[in-house]
Every structure is written in C-alpha cells, then in structure tokens.
Tab-separated table of C-alpha atoms in Angstrom:
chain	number	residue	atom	x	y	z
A	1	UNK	CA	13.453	13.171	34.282
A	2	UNK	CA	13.856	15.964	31.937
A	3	UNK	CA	12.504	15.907	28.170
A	4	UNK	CA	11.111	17.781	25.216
A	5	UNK	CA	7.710	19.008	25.964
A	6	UNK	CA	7.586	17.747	30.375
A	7	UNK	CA	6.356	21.557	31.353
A	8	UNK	CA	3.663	21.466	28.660
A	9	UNK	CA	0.077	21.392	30.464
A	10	UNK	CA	-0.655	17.786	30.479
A	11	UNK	CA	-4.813	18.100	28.831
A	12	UNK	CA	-4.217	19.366	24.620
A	13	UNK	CA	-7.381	20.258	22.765
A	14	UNK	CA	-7.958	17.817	19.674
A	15	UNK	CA	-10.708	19.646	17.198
A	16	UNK	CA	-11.389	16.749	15.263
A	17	UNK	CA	-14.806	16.412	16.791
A	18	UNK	CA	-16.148	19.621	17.329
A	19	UNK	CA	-19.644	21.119	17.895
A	20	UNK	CA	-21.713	21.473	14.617
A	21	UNK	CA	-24.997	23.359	13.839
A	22	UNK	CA	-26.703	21.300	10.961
A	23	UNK	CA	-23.307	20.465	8.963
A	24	UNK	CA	-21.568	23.536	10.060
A	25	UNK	CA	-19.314	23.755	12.863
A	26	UNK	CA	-20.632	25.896	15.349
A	27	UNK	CA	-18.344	28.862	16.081
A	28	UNK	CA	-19.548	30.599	19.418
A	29	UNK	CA	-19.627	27.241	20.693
A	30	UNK	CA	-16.282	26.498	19.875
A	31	UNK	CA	-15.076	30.064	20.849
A	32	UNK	CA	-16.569	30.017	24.138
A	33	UNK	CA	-14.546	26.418	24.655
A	34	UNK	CA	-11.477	28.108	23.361
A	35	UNK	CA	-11.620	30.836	26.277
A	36	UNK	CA	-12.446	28.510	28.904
A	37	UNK	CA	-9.295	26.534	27.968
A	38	UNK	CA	-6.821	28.988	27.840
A	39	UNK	CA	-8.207	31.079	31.099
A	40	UNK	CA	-7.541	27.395	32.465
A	41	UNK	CA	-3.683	27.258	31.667
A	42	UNK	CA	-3.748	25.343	28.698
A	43	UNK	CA	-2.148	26.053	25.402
A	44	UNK	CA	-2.158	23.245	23.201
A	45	UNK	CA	-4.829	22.905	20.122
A	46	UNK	CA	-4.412	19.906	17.455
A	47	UNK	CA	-6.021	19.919	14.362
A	48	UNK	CA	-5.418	18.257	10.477
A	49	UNK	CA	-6.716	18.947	7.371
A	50	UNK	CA	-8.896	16.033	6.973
A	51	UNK	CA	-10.849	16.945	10.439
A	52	UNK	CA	-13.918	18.753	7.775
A	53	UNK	CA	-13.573	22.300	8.623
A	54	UNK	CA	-11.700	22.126	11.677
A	55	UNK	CA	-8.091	24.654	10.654
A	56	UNK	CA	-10.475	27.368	9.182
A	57	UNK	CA	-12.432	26.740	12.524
A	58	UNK	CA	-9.451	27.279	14.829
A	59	UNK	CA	-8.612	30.327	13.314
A	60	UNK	CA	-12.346	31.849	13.606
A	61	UNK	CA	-12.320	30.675	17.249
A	62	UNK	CA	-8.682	31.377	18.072
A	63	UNK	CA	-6.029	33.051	15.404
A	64	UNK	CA	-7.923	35.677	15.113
A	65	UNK	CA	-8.895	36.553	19.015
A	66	UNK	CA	-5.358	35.760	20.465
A	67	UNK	CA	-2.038	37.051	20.322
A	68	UNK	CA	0.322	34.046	18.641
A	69	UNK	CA	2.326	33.703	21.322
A	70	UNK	CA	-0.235	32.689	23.577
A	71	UNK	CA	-1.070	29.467	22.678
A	72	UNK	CA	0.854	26.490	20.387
A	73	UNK	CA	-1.193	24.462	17.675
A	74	UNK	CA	0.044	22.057	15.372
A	75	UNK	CA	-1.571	20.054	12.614
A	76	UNK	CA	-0.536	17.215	10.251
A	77	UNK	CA	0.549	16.278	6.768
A	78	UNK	CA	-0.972	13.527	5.009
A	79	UNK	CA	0.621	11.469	2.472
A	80	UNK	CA	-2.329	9.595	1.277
A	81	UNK	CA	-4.874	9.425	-1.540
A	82	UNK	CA	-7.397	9.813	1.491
A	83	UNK	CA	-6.062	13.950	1.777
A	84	UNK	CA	-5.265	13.735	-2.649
A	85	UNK	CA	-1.711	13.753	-2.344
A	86	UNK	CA	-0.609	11.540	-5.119
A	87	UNK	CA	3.327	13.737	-5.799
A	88	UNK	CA	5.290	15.912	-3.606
A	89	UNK	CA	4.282	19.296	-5.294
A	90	UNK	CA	0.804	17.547	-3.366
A	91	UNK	CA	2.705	18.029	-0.220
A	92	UNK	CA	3.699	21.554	-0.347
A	93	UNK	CA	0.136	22.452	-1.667
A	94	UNK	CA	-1.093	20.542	1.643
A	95	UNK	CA	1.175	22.793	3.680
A	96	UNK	CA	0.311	26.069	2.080
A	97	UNK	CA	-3.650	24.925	2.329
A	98	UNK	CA	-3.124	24.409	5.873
A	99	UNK	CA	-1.102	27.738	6.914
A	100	UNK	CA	-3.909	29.571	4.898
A	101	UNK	CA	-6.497	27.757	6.455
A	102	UNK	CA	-5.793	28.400	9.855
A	103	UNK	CA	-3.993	31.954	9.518
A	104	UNK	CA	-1.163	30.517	12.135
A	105	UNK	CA	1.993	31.948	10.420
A	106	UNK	CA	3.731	28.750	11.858
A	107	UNK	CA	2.952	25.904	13.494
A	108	UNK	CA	4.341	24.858	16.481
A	109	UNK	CA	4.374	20.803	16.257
A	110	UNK	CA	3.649	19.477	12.896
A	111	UNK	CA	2.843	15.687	12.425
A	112	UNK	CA	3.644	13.110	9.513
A	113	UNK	CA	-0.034	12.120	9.967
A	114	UNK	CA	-1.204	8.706	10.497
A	115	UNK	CA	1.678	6.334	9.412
A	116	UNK	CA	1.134	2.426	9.182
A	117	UNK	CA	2.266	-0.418	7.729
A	118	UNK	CA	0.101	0.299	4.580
A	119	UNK	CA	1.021	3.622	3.813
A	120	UNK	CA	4.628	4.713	5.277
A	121	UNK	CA	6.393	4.104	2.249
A	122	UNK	CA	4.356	7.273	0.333
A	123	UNK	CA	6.795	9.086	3.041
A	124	UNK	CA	9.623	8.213	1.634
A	125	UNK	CA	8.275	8.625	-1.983
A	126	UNK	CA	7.467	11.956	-1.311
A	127	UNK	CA	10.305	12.779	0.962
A	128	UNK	CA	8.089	14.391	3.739
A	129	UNK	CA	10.879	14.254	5.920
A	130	UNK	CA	13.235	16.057	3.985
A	131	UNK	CA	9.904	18.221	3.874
A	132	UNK	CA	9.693	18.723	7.460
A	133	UNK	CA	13.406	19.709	7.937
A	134	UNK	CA	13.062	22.181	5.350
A	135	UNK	CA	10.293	23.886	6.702
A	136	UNK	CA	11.495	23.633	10.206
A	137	UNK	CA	14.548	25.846	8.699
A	138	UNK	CA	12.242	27.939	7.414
A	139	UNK	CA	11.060	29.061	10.524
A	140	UNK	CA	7.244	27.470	9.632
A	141	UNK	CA	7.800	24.562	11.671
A	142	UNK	CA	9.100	24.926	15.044
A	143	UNK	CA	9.095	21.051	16.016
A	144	UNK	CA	7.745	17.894	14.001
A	145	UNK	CA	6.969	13.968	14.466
A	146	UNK	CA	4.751	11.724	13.030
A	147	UNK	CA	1.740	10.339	14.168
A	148	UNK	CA	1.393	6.421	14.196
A	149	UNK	CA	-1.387	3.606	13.872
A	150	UNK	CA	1.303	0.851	13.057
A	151	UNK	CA	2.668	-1.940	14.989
A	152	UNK	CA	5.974	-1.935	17.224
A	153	UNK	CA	8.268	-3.264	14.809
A	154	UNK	CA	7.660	-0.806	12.420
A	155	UNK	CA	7.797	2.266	15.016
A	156	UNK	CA	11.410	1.026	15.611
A	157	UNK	CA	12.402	0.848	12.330
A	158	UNK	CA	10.895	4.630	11.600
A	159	UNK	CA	12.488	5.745	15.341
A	160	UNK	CA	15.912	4.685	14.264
A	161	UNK	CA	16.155	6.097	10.949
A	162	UNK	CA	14.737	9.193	11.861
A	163	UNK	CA	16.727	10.027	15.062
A	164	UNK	CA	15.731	13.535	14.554
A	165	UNK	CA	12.191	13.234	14.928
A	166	UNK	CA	11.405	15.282	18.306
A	167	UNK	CA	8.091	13.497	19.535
A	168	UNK	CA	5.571	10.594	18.298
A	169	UNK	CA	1.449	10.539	18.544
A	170	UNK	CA	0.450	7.572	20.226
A	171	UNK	CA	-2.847	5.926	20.902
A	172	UNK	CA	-2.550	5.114	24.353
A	173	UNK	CA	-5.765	4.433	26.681
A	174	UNK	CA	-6.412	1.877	29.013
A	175	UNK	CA	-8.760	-0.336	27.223
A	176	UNK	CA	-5.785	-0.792	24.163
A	177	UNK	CA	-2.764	-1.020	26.716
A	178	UNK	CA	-2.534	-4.918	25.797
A	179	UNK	CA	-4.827	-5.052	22.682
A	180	UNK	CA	-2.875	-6.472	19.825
A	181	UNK	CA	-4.461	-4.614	17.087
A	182	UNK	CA	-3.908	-1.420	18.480
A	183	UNK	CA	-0.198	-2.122	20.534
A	184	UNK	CA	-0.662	0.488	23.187
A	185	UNK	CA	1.881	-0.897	25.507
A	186	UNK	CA	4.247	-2.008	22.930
A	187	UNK	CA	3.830	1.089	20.845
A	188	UNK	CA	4.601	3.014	23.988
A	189	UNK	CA	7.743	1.051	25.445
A	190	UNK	CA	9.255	1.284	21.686
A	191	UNK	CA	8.946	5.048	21.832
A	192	UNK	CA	10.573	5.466	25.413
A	193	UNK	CA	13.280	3.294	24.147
A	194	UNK	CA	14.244	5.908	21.811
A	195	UNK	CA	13.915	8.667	24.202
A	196	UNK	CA	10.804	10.247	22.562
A	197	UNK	CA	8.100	11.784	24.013
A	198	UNK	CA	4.540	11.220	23.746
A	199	UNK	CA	1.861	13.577	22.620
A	200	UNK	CA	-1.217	10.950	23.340
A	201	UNK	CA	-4.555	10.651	20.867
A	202	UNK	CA	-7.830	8.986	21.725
A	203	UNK	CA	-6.900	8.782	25.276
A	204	UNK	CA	-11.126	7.984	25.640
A	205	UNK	CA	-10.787	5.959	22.941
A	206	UNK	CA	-13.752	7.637	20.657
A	207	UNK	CA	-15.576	7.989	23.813
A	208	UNK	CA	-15.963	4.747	24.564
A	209	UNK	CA	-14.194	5.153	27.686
A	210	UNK	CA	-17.136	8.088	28.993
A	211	UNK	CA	-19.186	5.402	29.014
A	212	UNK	CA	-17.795	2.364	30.015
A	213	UNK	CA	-20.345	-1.064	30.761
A	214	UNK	CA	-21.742	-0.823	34.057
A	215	UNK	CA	-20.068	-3.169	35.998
A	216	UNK	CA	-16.854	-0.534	35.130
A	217	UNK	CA	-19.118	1.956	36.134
A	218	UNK	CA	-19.758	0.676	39.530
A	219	UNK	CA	-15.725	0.004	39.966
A	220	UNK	CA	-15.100	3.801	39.503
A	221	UNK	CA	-18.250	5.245	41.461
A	222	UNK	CA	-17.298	2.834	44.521
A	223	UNK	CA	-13.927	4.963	44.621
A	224	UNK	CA	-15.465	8.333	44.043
A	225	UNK	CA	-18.840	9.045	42.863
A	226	UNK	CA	-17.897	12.979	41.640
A	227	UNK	CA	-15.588	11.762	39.311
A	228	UNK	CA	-16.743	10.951	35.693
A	229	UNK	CA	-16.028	8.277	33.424
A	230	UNK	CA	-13.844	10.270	31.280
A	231	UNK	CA	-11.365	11.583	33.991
A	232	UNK	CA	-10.285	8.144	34.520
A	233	UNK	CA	-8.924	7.495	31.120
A	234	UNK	CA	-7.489	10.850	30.525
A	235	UNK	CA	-5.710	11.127	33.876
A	236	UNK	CA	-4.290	7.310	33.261
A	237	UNK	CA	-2.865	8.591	29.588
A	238	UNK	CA	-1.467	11.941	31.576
A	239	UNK	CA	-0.394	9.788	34.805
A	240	UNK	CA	2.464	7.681	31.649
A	241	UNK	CA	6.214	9.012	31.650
A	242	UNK	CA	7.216	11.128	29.020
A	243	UNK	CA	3.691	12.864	27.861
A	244	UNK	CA	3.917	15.917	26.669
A	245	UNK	CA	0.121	16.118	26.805
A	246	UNK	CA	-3.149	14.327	26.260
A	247	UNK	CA	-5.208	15.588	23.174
A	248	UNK	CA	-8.987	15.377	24.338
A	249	UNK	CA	-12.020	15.514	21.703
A	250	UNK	CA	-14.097	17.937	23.254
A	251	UNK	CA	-17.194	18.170	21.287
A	252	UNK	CA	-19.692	20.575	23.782
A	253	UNK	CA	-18.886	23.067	26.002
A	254	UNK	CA	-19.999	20.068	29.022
A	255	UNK	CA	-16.976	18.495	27.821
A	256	UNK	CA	-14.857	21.316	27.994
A	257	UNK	CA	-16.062	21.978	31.684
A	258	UNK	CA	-15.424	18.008	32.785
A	259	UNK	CA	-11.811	17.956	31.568
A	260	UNK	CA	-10.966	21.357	33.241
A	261	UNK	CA	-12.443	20.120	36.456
A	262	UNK	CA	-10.008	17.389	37.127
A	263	UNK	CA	-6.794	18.986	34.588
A	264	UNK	CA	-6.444	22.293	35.845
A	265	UNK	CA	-4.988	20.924	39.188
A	266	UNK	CA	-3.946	17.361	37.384
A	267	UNK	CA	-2.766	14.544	40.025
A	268	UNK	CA	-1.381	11.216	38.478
A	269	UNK	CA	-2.990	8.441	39.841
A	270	UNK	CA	-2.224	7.151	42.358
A	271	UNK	CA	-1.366	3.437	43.683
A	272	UNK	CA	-5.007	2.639	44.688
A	273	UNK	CA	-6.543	4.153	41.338
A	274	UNK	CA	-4.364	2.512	39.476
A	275	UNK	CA	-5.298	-0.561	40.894
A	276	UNK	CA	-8.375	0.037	39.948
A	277	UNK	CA	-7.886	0.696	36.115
A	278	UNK	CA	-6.224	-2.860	36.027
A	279	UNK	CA	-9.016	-4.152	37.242
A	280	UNK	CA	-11.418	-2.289	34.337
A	281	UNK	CA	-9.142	-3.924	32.539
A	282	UNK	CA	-10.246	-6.856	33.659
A	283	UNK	CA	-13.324	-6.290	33.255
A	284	UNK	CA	-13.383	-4.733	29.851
A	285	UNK	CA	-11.475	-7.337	28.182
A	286	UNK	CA	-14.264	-9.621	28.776
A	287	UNK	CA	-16.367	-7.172	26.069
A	288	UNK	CA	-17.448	-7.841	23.336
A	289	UNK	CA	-18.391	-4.346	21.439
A	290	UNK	CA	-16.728	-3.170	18.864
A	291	UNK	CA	-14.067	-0.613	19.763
A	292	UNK	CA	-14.354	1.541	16.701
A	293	UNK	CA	-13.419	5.147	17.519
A	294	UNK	CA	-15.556	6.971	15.282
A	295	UNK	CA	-12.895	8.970	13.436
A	296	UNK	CA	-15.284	7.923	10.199
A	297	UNK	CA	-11.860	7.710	8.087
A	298	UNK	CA	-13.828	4.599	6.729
A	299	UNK	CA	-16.668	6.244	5.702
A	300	UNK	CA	-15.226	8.710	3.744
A	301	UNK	CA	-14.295	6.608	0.645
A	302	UNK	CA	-16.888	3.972	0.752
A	303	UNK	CA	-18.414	3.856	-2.737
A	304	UNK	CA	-21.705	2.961	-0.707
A	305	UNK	CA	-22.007	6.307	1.413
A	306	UNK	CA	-22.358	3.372	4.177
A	307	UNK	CA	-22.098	5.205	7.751
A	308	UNK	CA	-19.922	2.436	9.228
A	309	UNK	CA	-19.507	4.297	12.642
A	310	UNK	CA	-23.143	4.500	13.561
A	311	UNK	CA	-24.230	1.484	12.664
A	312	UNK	CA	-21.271	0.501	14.855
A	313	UNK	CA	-22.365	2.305	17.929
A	314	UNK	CA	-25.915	0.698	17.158
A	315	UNK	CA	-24.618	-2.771	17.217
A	316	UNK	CA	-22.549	-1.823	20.361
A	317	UNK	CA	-25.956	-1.196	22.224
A	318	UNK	CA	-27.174	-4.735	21.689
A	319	UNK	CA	-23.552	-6.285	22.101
A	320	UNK	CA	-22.757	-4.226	25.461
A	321	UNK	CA	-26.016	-4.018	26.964
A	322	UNK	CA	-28.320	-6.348	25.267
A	323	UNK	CA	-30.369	-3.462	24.269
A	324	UNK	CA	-31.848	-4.898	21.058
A	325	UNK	CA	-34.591	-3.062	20.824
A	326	UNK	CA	-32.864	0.054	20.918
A	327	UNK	CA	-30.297	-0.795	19.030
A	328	UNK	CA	-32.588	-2.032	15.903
A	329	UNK	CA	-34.138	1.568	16.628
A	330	UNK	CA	-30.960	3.546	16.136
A	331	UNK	CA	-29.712	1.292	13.249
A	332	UNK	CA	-33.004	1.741	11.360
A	333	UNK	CA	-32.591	5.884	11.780
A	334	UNK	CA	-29.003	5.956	10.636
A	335	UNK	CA	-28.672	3.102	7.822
A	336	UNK	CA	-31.317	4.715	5.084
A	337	UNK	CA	-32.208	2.368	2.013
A	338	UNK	CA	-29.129	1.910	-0.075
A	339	UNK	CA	-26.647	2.504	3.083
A	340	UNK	CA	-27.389	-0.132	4.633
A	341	UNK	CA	-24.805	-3.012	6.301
A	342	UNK	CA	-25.895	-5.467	3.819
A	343	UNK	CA	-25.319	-2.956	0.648
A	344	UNK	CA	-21.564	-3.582	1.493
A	345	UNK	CA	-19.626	-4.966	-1.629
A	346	UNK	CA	-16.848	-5.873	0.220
A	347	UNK	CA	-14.212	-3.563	-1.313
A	348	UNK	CA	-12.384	-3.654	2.126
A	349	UNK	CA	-11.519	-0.157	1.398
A	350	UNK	CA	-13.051	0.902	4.981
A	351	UNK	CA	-9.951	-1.699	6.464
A	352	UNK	CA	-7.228	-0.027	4.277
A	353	UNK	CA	-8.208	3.146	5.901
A	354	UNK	CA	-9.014	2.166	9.745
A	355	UNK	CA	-5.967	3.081	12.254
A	356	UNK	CA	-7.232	-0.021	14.695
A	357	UNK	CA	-7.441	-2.137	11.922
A	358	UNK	CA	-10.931	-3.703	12.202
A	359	UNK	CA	-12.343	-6.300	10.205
A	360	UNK	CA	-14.966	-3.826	9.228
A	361	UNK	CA	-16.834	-6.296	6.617
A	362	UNK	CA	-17.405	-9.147	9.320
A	363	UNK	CA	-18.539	-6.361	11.772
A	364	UNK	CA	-21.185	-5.080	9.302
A	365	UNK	CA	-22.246	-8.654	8.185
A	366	UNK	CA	-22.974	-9.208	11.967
A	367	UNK	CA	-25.199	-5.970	11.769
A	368	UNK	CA	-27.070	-7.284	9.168
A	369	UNK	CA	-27.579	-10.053	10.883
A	370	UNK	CA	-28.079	-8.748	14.299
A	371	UNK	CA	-30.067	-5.681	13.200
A	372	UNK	CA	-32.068	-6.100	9.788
C-alpha cells in the first residue's frame, strides 16, 4: 500500500536527548552520531524549540557540514505558555527563532507540537493552521502535521477538520498499545482511518523499554541473546502500517551504533517475535513503575525547581526491582533540600504539562513516603 512518506528509512533521529558536557551539549559527540547516521542511509533528524539547545545543535553538527539536500529535518511549533507564545505575532517569532536557530532555510516536516485536550484550542486562537499553509506556500514548509498527546476522540475531531494535514506524531510502543492514558492503539487505528501516516515518538518509551524487568529480559534473550532490549521496541513501532519512520532518542554514540545494527537492514517482525511482544505485554502490564518518559516538560515550570523525572526513575528502582536501598541512594543525590517530593505544593502544574497524563502529585507523595 502506497502513502506519503512509505520509502522514507524507517529509524528518524529525535535530538531531544542528546549528549551533554556539564550543561552543554556536546558537539563532536553529536557530530560523530550525525555521520554515522547518514553513512547508514538515514535522513531524517527531529528537533523543537523547547528540546534546550537542540536546533542551534543540529546546525553545528549538521547544517553546516552537509549539503541541504542530503538529509530532511523538521521541528515543531508550540502554541503554549510552556514555549511564551501568548498571540500569533508569538507564532511567527517562534518560526523565525527556529529557521535562525538551525540555519535550515526550510524545513521539511513541520509539527503543530504537542496537541491535547488542554491546549488545542490556543490552535485555533492563534490560527497555526492557517500558519502552516501559509508557510508551506512560502516554500519554508515543505509538509506539516501536528503532533498529539490527546485521546482518540479528539484526534478524530482534529483529523476531520483538517483533511489537509499530511501526517500525525504518535506515541506508539508496545508497553502503551492498550494503556488508557496514553491510547496507543486507539490513537493509531483513528489515524489509519483517515489515511494518515505515522511519524512515531518514544517508540522506547523514555527508555524504559532498554531496560525492561527481568522476567522481559529473559523472554527476549531466550529468542536471541545478540539482540538488545531496545531493538525490540523500535522494530515493533517500524514493523506498524503506515510509518513513515521511528524517531529514536539517541543520547551516546553506543546508542547510535545499537539502532544502526538492527535498522540499516530493518526486518518487521515476524509471526514468532511478535508473539513474543504480546507476551511482554503480558508481562509488563503486571508492573507497577511509573512509566514517566523523562521529557522533564514537568519540571520546567514547577515553582519548586522539583526534578520530578529523577526522583521518578529512583522510585522505579524500588517499585520494579525492590531495590530500596538503591533507590533511597539515588533519590537522596538528586532531590537536594528544598527540591524535595515532599516540598510539592500541589499546584498540579507538572499534570497540565505531562503528555501521559500522570497523576504526578500522588506519584511524588508515594516518594516521600517510600524514599524520605
């Protein structure tokens, strides 16, 4: 079956988590992963302007080292107090910051970034679609969607009265395909309906999915040992109909290396693999850690400076693996006096802002409890 985007290389290179020195974000590094990419094949690089230094980043480690035509890169338009857009002459400025920023001339897919139930409307107030067309005309966009955190009801509604829109981001990973919260499944069988392809995000969910619990561990090295943890969820996003490609993380050049080892010649899955994600499935459904992505888009506005992420992935070691000992450890090196899980007011501004919609404040009153 034909569509918009089915010869694109199937593994896309999301830079919102990329190598750092100290705070800064570590250029060779990044450079290095950009060459081993392309030399693979692949073309695709996704960043936004609320990654921290990621579009002046990717045009150090790219823009500048490769002819245009080489390569596609898109990034994203946010409509939100979060990025300081409060009018429309806030969205053009957003544009203009981002073509500077990255030194692209034009992007090649540019997203509505992060629509939900809470926020969609500013879209309409500040008629980024009317945007989009008119920069698409323009000859600075060359194809846009949105991306979308929302439930299935709501992607309908935005499919049908945008019929133009030429692709959707999707969270789509094996651990979400049934979870309510997130609407993996749902979100995905809305978007087929309308005939749009899927450019797929946190296809490892965060990372969570490199490191599954152990008993998912054993599942996948019973099949075959040389494969990592990661390959499985990528290749199950890839193996869906009507991907244009799966944006990966990469955050090391190790990273880089695992993704090109089992992309560069990618296979679906196949009948007996995928039997086998059903049954991590299984398995994983009977966890109870918190599936929190670290995309820190709740940490950025909380009037405590609390780092809700890592004392997250603290918890997570005593509620996966009854490591309590460890996890006290990390807790007690990340949540310094002042910061800490029981210095939360409550605000809930960390839930406005969270695309899988966690109930942040009863997670962090279980840290406290669990870890203080």
């Amino acid at each position: 079956m034909d569509y918009f985007g089915k010869d694109v290389p199937k593994l896309g290179f999301g830079l919102m988590r990329l190598p750092r020195k100290g705070f800064k974000i570590d250029i060779p590094q990044v450079s290095k992963m950009v060459d081993m990419f392309l030399e693979a094949g692949f073309t695709h690089f996704d960043t936004a302007p609320i990654y921290p230094g990621s579009e002046a980043a990717i045009r150090q480690a790219l823009v500048e080292r490769y002819p245009r035509e080489s390569y596609t890169l898109s990034t994203k338009l946010n409509a939100t107090i979060m990025a300081g857009v409060t009018s429309e002459k806030g969205i053009e400025k957003e544009f203009q910051a981002s073509l500077k920023k990255t030194g692209a001339g034009y992007f090649d897919y540019y997203f509505l970034h992060m629509l939900m139930e809470n926020n969609y409307k500013n879209y309409d107030k500040y008629h980024c679609w009317d945007f989009v067309k008119k920069k698409k005309e323009e000859g600075l966009i060359r194809h846009y969607g949105f991306s979308f955190h929302g439930g299935p009801e709501l992607l309908d509604e935005l499919l049908t009265m945008h019929p133009d829109v030429e692709f959707v981001l999707l969270q789509l990973n094996y651990l979400d395909w049934e979870n309510n919260m997130v609407a993996s499944r749902a979100n995905y069988e809305v978007a087929r309906k309308h005939n749009k392809p899927i450019v797929v995000m946190e296809p490892i969910k965060g990372g969570i999915l490199a490191n599954p619990p152990d008993n998912v561990k054993e599942l996948f090295k019973k099949y075959n040992p040389n494969l990592s943890y990661a390959s499985w969820a990528v290749r199950y996003a890839a193996s869906l109909e009507g991907i244009i490609t799966v944006l990966s993380g990469m955050s090391d050049i190790a990273a880089m290396e695992d993704n090109l080892s089992y992309m560069k010649d990618f296979q679906p899955l196949n009948e007996e693999e995928q039997k086998i994600i059903q049954e991590a499935q299984r398995l994983m459904g009977k966890s109870s850690t918190i599936p929190c992505t670290g995309c820190r888009y709740c940490a950025k506005g909380c009037p405590k400076e609390i780092d809700i992420p890592l004392i997250f992935e603290a918890l997570n070691k005593q509620l996966g693996n009854g490591q309590l000992k460890e996890a006290k450890e990390l807790y007690n090196s990340v949540a310094t006096e002042g910061k800490r899980a029981s210095d939360c007011i409550g605000c809930l501004q960390c839930e406005r802002s969270c695309p899988q919609k966690l109930n942040i404040t009863d997670y962090l009153r279980l840290s406290k409890e669990t870890l203080e």
